[in-house]
PDB file of C-alpha atoms in Angstrom:
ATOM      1  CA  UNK K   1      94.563 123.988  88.254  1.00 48.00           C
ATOM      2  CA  UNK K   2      93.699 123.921  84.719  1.00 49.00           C
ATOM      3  CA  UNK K   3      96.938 122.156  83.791  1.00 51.00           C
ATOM      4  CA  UNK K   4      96.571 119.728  86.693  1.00 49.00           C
ATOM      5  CA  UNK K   5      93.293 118.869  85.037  1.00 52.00           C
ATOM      6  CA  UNK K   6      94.840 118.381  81.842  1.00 54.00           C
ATOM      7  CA  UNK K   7      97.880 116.504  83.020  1.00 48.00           C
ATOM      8  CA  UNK K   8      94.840 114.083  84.799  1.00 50.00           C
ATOM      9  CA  UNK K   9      92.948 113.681  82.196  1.00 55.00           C
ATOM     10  CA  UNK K  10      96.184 112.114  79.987  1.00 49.00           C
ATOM     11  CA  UNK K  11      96.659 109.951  83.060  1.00 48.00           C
ATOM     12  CA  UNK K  12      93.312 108.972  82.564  1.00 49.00           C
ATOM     13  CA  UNK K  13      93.673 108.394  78.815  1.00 48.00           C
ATOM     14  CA  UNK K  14      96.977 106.401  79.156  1.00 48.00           C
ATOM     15  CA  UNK K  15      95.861 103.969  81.998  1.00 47.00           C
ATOM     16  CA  UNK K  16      92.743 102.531  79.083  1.00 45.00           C
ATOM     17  CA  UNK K  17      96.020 101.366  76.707  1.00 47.00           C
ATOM     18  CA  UNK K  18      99.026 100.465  79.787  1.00 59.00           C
ATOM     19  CA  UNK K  19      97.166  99.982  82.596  1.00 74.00           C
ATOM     20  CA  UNK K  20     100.320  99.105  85.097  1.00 89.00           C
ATOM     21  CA  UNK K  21      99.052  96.109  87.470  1.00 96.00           C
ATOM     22  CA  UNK K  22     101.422  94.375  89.511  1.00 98.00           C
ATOM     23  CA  UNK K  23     101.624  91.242  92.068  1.00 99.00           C
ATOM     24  CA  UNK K  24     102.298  92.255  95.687  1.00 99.00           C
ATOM     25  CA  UNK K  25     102.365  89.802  98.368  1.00 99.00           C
ATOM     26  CA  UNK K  26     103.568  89.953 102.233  1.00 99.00           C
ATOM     27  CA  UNK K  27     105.235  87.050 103.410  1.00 99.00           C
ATOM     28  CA  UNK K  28     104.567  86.007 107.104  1.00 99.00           C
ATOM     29  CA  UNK K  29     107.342  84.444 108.541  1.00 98.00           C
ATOM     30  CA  UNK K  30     107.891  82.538 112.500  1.00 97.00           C
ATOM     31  CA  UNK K  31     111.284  84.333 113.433  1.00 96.00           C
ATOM     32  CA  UNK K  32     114.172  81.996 113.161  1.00 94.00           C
ATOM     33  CA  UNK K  33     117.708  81.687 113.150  1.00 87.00           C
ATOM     34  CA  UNK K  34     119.016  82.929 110.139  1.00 78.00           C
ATOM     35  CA  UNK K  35     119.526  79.027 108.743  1.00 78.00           C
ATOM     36  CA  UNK K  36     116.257  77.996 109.770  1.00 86.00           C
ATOM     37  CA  UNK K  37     114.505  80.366 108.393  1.00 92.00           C
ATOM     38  CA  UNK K  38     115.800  80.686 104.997  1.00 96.00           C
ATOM     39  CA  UNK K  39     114.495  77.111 104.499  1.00 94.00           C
ATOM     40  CA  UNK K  40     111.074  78.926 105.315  1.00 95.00           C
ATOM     41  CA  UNK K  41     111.941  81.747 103.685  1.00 98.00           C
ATOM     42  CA  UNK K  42     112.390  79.862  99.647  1.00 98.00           C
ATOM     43  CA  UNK K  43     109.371  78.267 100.410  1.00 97.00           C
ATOM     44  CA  UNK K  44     106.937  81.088 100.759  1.00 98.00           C
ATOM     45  CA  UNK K  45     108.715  83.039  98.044  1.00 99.00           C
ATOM     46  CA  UNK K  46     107.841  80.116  95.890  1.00 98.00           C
ATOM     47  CA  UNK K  47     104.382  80.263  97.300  1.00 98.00           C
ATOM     48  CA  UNK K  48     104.024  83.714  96.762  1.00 99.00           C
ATOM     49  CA  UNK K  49     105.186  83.397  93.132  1.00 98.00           C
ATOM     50  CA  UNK K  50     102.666  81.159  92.344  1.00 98.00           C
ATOM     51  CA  UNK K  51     100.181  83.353  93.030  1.00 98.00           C
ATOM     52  CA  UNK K  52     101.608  85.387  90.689  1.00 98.00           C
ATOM     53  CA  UNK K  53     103.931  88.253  93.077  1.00 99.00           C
ATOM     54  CA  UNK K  54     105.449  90.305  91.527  1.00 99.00           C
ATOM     55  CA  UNK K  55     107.082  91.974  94.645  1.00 99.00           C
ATOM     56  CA  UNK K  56     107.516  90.002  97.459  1.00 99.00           C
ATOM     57  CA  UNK K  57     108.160  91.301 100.896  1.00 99.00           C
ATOM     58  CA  UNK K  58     109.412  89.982 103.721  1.00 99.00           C
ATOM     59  CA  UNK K  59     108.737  90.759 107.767  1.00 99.00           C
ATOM     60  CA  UNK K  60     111.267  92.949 110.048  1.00 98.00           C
ATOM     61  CA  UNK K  61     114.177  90.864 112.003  1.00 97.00           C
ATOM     62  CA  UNK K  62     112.701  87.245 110.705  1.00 97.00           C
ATOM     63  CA  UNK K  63     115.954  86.049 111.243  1.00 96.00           C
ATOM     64  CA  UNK K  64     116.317  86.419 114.886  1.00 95.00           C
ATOM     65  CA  UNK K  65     114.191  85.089 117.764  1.00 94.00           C
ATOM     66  CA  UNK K  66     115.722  87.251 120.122  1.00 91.00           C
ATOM     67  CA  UNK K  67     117.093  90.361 118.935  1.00 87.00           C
ATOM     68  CA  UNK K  68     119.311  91.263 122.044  1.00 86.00           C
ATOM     69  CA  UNK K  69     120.768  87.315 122.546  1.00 88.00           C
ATOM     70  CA  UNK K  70     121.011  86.976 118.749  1.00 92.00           C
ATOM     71  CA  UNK K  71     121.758  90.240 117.442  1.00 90.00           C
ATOM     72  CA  UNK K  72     125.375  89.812 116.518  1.00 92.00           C
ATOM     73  CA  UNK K  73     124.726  86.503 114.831  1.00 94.00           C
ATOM     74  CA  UNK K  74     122.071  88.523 112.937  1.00 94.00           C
ATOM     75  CA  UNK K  75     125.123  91.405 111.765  1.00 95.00           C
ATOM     76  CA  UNK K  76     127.552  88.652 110.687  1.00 95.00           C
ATOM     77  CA  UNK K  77     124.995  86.745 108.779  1.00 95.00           C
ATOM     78  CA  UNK K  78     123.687  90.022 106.826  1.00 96.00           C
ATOM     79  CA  UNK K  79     125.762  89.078 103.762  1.00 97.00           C
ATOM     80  CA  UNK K  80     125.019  85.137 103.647  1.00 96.00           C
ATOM     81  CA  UNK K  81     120.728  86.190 103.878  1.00 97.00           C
ATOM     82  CA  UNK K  82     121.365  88.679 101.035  1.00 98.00           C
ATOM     83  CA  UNK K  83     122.928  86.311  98.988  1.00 98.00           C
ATOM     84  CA  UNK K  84     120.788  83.559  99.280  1.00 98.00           C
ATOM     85  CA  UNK K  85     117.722  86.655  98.902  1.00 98.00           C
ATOM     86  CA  UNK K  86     119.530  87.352  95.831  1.00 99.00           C
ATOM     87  CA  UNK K  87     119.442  83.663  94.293  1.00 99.00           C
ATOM     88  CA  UNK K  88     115.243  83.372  95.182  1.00 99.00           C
ATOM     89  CA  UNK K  89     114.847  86.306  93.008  1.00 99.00           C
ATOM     90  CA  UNK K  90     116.299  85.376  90.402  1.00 99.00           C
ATOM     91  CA  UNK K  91     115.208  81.979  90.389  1.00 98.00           C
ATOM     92  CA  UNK K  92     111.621  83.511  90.856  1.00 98.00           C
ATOM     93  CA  UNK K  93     112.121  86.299  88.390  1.00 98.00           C
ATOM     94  CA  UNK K  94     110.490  88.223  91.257  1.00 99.00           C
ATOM     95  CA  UNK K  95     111.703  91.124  93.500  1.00 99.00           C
ATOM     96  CA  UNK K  96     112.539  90.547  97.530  1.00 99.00           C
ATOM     97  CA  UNK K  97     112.267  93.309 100.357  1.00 99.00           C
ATOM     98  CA  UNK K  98     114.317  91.618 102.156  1.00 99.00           C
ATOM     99  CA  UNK K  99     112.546  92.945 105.144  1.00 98.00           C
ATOM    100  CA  UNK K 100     114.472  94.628 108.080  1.00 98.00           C
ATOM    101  CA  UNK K 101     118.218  92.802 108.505  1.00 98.00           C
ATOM    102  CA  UNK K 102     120.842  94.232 111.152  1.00 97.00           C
ATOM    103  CA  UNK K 103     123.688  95.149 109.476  1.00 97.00           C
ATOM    104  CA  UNK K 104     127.123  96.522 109.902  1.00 96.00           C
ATOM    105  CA  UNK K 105     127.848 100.159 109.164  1.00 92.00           C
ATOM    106  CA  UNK K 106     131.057 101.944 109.328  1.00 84.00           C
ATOM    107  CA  UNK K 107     133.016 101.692 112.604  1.00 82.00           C
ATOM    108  CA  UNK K 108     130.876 100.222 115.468  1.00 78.00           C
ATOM    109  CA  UNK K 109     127.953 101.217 113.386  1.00 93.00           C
ATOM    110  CA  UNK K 110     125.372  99.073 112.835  1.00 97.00           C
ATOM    111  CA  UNK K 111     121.873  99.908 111.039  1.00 98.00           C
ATOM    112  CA  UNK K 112     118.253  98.057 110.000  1.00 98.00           C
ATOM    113  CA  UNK K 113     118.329  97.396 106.191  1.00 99.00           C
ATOM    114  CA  UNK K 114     115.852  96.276 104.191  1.00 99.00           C
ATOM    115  CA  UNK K 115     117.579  95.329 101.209  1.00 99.00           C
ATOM    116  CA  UNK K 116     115.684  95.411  97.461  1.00 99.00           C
ATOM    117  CA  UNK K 117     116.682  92.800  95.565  1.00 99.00           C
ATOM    118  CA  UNK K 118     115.354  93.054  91.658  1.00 98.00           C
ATOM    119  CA  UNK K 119     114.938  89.769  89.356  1.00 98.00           C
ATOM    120  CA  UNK K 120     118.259  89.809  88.126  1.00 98.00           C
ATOM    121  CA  UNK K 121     119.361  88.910  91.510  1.00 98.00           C
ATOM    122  CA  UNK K 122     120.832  91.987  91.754  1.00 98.00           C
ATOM    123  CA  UNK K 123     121.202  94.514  95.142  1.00 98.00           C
ATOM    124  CA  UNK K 124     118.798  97.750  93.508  1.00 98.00           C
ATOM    125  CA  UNK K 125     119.384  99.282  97.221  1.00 98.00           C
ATOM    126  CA  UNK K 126     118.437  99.613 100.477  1.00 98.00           C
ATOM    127  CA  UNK K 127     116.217 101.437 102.888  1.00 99.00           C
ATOM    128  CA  UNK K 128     117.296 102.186 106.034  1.00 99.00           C
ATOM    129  CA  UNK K 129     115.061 102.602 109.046  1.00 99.00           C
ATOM    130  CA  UNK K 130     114.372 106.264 109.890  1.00 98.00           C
ATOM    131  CA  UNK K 131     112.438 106.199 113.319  1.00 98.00           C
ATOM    132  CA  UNK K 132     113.940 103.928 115.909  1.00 97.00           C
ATOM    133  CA  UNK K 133     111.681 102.478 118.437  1.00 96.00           C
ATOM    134  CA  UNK K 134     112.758 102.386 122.003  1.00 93.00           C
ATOM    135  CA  UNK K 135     115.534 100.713 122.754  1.00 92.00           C
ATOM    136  CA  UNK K 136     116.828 100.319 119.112  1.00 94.00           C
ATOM    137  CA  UNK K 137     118.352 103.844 119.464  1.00 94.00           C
ATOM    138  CA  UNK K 138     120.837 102.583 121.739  1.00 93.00           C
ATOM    139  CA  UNK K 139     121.937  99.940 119.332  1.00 93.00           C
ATOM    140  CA  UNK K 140     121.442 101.425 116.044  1.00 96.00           C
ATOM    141  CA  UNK K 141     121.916 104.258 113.887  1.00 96.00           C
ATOM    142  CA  UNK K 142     118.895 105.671 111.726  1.00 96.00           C
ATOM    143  CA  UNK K 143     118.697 106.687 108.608  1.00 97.00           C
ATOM    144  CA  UNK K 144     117.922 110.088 107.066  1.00 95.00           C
ATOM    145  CA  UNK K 145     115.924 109.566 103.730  1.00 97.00           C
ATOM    146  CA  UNK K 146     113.203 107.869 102.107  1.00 98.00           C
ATOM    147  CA  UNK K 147     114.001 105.984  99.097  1.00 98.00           C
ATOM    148  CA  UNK K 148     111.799 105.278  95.652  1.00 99.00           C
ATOM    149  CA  UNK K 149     112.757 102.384  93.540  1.00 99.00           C
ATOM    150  CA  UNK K 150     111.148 100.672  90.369  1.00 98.00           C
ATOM    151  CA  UNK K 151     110.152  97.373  89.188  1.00 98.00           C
ATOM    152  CA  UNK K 152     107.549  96.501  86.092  1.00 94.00           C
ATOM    153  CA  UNK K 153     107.360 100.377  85.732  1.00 96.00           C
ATOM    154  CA  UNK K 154     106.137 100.820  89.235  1.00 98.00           C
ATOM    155  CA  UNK K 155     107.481 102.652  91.798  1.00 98.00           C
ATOM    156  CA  UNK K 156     107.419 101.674  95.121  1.00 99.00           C
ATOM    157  CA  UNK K 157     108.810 102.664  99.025  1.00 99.00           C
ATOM    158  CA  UNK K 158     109.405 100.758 102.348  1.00 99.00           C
ATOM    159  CA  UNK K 159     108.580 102.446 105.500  1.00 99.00           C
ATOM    160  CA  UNK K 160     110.600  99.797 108.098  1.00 99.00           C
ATOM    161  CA  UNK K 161     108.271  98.737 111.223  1.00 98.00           C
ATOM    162  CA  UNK K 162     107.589 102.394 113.361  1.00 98.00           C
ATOM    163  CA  UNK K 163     108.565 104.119 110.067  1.00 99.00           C
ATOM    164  CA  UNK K 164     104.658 104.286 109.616  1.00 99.00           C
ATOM    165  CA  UNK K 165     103.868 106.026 112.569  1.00 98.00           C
ATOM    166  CA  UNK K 166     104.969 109.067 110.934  1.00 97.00           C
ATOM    167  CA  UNK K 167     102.170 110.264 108.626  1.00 97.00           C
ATOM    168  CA  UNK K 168     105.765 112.483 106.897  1.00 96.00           C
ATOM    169  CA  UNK K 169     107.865 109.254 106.363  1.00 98.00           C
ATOM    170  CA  UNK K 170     104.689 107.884 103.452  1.00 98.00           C
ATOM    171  CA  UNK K 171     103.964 111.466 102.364  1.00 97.00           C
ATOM    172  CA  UNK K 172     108.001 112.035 101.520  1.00 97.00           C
ATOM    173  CA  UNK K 173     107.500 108.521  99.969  1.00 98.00           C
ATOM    174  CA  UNK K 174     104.225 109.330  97.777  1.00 98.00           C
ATOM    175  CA  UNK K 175     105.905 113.162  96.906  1.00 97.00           C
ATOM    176  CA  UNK K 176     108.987 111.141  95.316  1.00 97.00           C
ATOM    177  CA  UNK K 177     106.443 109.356  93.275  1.00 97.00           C
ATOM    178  CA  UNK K 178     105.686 105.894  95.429  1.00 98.00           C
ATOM    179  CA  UNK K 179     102.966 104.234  94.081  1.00 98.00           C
ATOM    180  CA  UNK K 180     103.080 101.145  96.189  1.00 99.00           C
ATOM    181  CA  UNK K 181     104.171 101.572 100.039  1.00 99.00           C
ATOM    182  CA  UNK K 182     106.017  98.166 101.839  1.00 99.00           C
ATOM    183  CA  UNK K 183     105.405  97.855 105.320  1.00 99.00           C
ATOM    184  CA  UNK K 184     108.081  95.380 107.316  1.00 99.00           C
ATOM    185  CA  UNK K 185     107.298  95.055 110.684  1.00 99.00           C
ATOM    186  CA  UNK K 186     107.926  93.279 114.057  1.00 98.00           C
ATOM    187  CA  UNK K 187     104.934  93.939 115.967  1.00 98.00           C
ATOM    188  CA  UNK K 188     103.702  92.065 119.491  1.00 97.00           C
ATOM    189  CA  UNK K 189     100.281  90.979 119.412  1.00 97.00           C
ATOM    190  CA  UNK K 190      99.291  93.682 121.887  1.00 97.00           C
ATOM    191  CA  UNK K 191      99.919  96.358 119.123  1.00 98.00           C
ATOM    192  CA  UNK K 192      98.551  94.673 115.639  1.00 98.00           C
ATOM    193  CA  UNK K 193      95.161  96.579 115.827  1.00 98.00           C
ATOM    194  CA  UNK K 194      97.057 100.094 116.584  1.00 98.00           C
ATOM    195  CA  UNK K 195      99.534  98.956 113.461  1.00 99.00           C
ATOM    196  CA  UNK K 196      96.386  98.127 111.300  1.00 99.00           C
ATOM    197  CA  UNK K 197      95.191 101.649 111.504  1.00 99.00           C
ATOM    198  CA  UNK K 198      98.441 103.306 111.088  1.00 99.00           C
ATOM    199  CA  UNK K 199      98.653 101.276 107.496  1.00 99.00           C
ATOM    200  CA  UNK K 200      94.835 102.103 106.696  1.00 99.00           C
ATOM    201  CA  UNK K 201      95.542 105.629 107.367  1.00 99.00           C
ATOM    202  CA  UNK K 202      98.793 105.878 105.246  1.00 99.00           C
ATOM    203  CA  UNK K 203      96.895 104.513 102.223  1.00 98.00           C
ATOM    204  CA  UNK K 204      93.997 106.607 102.659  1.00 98.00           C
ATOM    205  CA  UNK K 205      95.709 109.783 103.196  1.00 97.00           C
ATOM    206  CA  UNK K 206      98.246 109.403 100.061  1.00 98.00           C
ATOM    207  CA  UNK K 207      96.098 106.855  98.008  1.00 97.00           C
ATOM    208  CA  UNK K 208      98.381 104.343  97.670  1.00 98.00           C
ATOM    209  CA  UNK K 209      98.109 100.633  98.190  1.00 98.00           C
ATOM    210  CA  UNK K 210      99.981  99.515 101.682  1.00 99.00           C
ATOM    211  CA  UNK K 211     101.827  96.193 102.270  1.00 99.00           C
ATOM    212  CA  UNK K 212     101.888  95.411 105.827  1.00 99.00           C
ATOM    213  CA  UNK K 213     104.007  92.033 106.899  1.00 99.00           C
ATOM    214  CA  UNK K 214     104.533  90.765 110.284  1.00 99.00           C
ATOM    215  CA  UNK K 215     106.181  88.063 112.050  1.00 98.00           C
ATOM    216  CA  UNK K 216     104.182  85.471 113.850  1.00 98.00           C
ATOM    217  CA  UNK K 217     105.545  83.636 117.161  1.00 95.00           C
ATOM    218  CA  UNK K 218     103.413  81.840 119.631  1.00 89.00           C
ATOM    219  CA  UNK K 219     101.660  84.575 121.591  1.00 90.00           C
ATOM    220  CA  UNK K 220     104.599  87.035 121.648  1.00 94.00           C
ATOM    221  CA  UNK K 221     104.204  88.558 117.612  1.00 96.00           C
ATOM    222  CA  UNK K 222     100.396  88.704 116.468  1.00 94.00           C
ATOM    223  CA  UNK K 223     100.837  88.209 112.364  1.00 97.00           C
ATOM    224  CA  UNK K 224      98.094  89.819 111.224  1.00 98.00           C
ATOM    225  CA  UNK K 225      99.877  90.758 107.367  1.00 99.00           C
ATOM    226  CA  UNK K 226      97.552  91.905 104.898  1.00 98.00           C
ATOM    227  CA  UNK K 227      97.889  94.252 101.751  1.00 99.00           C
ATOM    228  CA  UNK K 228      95.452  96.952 101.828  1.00 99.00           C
ATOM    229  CA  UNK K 229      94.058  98.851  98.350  1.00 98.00           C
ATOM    230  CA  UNK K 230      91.161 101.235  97.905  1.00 96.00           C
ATOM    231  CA  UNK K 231      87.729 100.950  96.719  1.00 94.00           C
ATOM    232  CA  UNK K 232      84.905 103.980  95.849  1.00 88.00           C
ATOM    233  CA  UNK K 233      81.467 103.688  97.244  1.00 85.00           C
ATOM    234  CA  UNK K 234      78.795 105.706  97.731  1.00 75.00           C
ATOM    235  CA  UNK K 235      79.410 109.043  96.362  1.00 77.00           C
ATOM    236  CA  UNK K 236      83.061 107.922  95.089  1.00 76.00           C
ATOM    237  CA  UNK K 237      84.439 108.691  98.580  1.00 89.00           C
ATOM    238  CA  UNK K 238      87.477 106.229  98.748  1.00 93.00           C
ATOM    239  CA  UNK K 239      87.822 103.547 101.469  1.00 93.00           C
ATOM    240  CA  UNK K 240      90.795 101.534 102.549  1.00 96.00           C
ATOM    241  CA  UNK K 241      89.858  97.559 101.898  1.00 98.00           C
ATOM    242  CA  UNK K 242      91.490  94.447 102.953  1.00 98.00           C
ATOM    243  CA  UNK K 243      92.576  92.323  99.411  1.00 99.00           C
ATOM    244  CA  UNK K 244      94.653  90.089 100.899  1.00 99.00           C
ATOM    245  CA  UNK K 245      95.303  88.408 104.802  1.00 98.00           C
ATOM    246  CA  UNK K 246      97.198  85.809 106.429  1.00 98.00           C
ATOM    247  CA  UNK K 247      95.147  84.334 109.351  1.00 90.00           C
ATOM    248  CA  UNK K 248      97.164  82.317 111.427  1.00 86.00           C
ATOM    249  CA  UNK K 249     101.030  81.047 111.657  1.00 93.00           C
ATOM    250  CA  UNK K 250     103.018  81.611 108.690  1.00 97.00           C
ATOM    251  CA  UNK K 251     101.386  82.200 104.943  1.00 98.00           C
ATOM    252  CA  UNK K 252     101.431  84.843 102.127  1.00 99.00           C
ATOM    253  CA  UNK K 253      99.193  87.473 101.501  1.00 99.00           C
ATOM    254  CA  UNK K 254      99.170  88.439  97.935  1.00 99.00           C
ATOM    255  CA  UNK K 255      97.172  90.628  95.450  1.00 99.00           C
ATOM    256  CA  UNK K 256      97.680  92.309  91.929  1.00 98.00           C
ATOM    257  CA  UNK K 257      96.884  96.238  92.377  1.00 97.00           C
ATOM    258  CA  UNK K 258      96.263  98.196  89.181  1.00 96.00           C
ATOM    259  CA  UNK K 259      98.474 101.278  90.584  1.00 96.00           C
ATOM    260  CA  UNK K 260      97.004 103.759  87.495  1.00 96.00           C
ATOM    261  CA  UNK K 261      93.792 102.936  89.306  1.00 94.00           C
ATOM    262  CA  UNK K 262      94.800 105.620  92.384  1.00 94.00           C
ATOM    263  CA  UNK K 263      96.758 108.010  89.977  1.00 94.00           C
ATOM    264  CA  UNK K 264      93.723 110.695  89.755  1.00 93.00           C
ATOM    265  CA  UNK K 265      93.098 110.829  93.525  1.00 94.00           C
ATOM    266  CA  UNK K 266      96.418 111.125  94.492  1.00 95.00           C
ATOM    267  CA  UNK K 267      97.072 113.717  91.969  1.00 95.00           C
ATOM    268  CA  UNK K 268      94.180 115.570  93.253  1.00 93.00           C
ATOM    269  CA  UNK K 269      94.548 114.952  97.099  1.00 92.00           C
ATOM    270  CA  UNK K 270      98.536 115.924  96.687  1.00 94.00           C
ATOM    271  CA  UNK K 271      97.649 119.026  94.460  1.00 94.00           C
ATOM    272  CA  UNK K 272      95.353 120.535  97.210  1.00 94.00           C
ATOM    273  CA  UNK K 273      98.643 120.699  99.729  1.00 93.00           C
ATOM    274  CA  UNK K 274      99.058 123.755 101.186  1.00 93.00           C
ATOM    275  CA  UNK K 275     102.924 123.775 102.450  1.00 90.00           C
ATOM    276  CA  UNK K 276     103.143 127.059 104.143  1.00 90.00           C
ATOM    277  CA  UNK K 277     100.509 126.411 106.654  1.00 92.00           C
ATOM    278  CA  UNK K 278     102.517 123.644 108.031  1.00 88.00           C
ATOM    279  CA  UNK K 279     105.866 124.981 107.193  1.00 84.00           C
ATOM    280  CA  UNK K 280     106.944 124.230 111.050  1.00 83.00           C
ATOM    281  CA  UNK K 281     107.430 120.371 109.574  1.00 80.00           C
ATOM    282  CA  UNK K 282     110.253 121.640 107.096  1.00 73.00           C
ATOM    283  CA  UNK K 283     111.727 123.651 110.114  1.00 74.00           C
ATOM    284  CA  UNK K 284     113.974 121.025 112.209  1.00 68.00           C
ATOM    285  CA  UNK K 285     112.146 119.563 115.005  1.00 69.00           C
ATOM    286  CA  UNK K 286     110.410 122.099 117.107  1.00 64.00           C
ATOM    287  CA  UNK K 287     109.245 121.477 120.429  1.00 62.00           C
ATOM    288  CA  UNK K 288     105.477 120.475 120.653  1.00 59.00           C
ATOM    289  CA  UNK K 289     103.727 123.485 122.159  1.00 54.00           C
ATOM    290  CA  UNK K 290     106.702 125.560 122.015  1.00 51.00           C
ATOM    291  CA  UNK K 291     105.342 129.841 121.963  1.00 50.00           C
ATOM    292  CA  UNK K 292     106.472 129.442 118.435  1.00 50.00           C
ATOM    293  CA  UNK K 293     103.704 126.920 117.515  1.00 45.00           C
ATOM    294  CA  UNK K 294     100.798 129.033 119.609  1.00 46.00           C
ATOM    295  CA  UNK K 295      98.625 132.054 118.611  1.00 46.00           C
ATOM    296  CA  UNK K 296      98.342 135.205 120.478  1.00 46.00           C
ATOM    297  CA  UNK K 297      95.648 136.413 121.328  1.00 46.00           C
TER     298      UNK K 297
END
């Protein structure tokens, strides 16, 4: 504990002479066919520059309308929508999540990719989506890790769509050293106030900023992006705040986060873990009230 407080109180000291602030903004986009919405697509990156993103993210499947009619044109154009992806960055010395993009993998594979794209125009990576939702598993095949990458010195994860359901998908995230956690979703209108708590209660529990981006279509997709931070009141108990919303059709949310700002709580919420009483979460995937997971008496 002593050397926790130590190792704090540097972090403390540092963030006075490099405090680390960076410019994240969610991108709300109508879904469209992958030429369509490109055109959309360099617009609102531009937007989202000039309010001075540094990391721009973009919304789950924005390229299709319908993902079952569509979803082969989707695959094939995977390449083409990195590519031009690729050329916004640069041109915007920013970097694109490029959301979640069906993709090819392997032999009759295919996968949801959100690809990171730095300023360089270059392909950093990719995170695949870990927790498939319904009838995705029949089409697609998950991934099995949570990636960190950097930009500006800041660290950062994507959790794709039902990825944040799973309060272990943005704790693996935070434990690899996240700072920032992206969001890309497709969610109907029906679910946006359920998704709006799952992304209050990810940055809460792991003090970390949360980018949450959703498409917007008629009254089928419910928008509702925003990028959430933290704020102390009262007795310096930390709250989850709204810094940024789109209301409405398409738009950008975007906000500069000081990510030093959360270092001390985190560091003091993650050092107050207690693995072994949960140890059942590193164990597989037991069954939920299995006689392994129940006391006798």
């Amino acid at each position: 504990m002593v050397i926790l407080q130590g190792i704090i109180g540097i972090f403390a000291s540092w963030r006075v002479v490099f405090m680390r602030e960076v410019g994240v903004a969610a991108v709300q986009l109508r879904p469209r066919r992958p030429g369509e919405a490109l055109e959309d697509v360099a617009r609102l990156v531009s937007e989202a520059r000039r309010l001075d993103a540094d990391i721009i993210c973009l919304p789950e499947a924005w390229n299709v309308v319908n993902p079952y009619s569509q979803f082969l044109e989707a695959v094939d154009a995977y390449g083409y929508v990195v590519g031009v992806l690729s050329r916004l960055a640069e041109e915007n010395g920013v970097c694109i999540l490029g959301g979640g993009l069906y993709k090819r993998r392997g032999e009759g594979g295919y996968v949801i990719a959100c690809p990171v794209v730095n300023a360089c125009g270059e392909l950093a990576g990719e995170q695949l989506k870990v927790h498939l939702f319904k009838d995705e598993k029949n089409r697609f095949r998950r991934g099995d890790e949570f990636r960190v990458f950097e930009f500006h010195n800041v660290r950062f994860g994507v959790l794709i769509c039902h990825d944040i359901v799973y309060p272990e998908s943005a704790r693996e995230l935070v434990l690899r050293g996240a700072e920032v956690i992206f969001n890309p979703s497709r969610i109907v209108s029906s679910g946006v106030g359920a998704w709006h708590i799952y992304a209050r209660a990810r940055s809460l529990e792991n003090r970390t900023p949360v980018v949450a981006v959703n498409v917007v279509l008629n009254r089928r997709y419910g928008g509702g992006s925003l990028v959430l931070g933290l704020l102390r009141r009262g007795r310096g108990i930390l709250y989850p705040v709204t810094l940024a919303e789109v209301s409405g059709d398409e738009g950008v949310a975007a906000a500069k986060v000081d990510v030093d700002e959360y270092l001390e709580a985190r560091a003091e919420r993650l050092s107050n873990r207690h693995p072994r009483a949960y140890r059942s979460l590193l164990e597989g995937n037991p069954i939920f009230g299995g006689d392994d997971m129940r006391g006798k008496v």
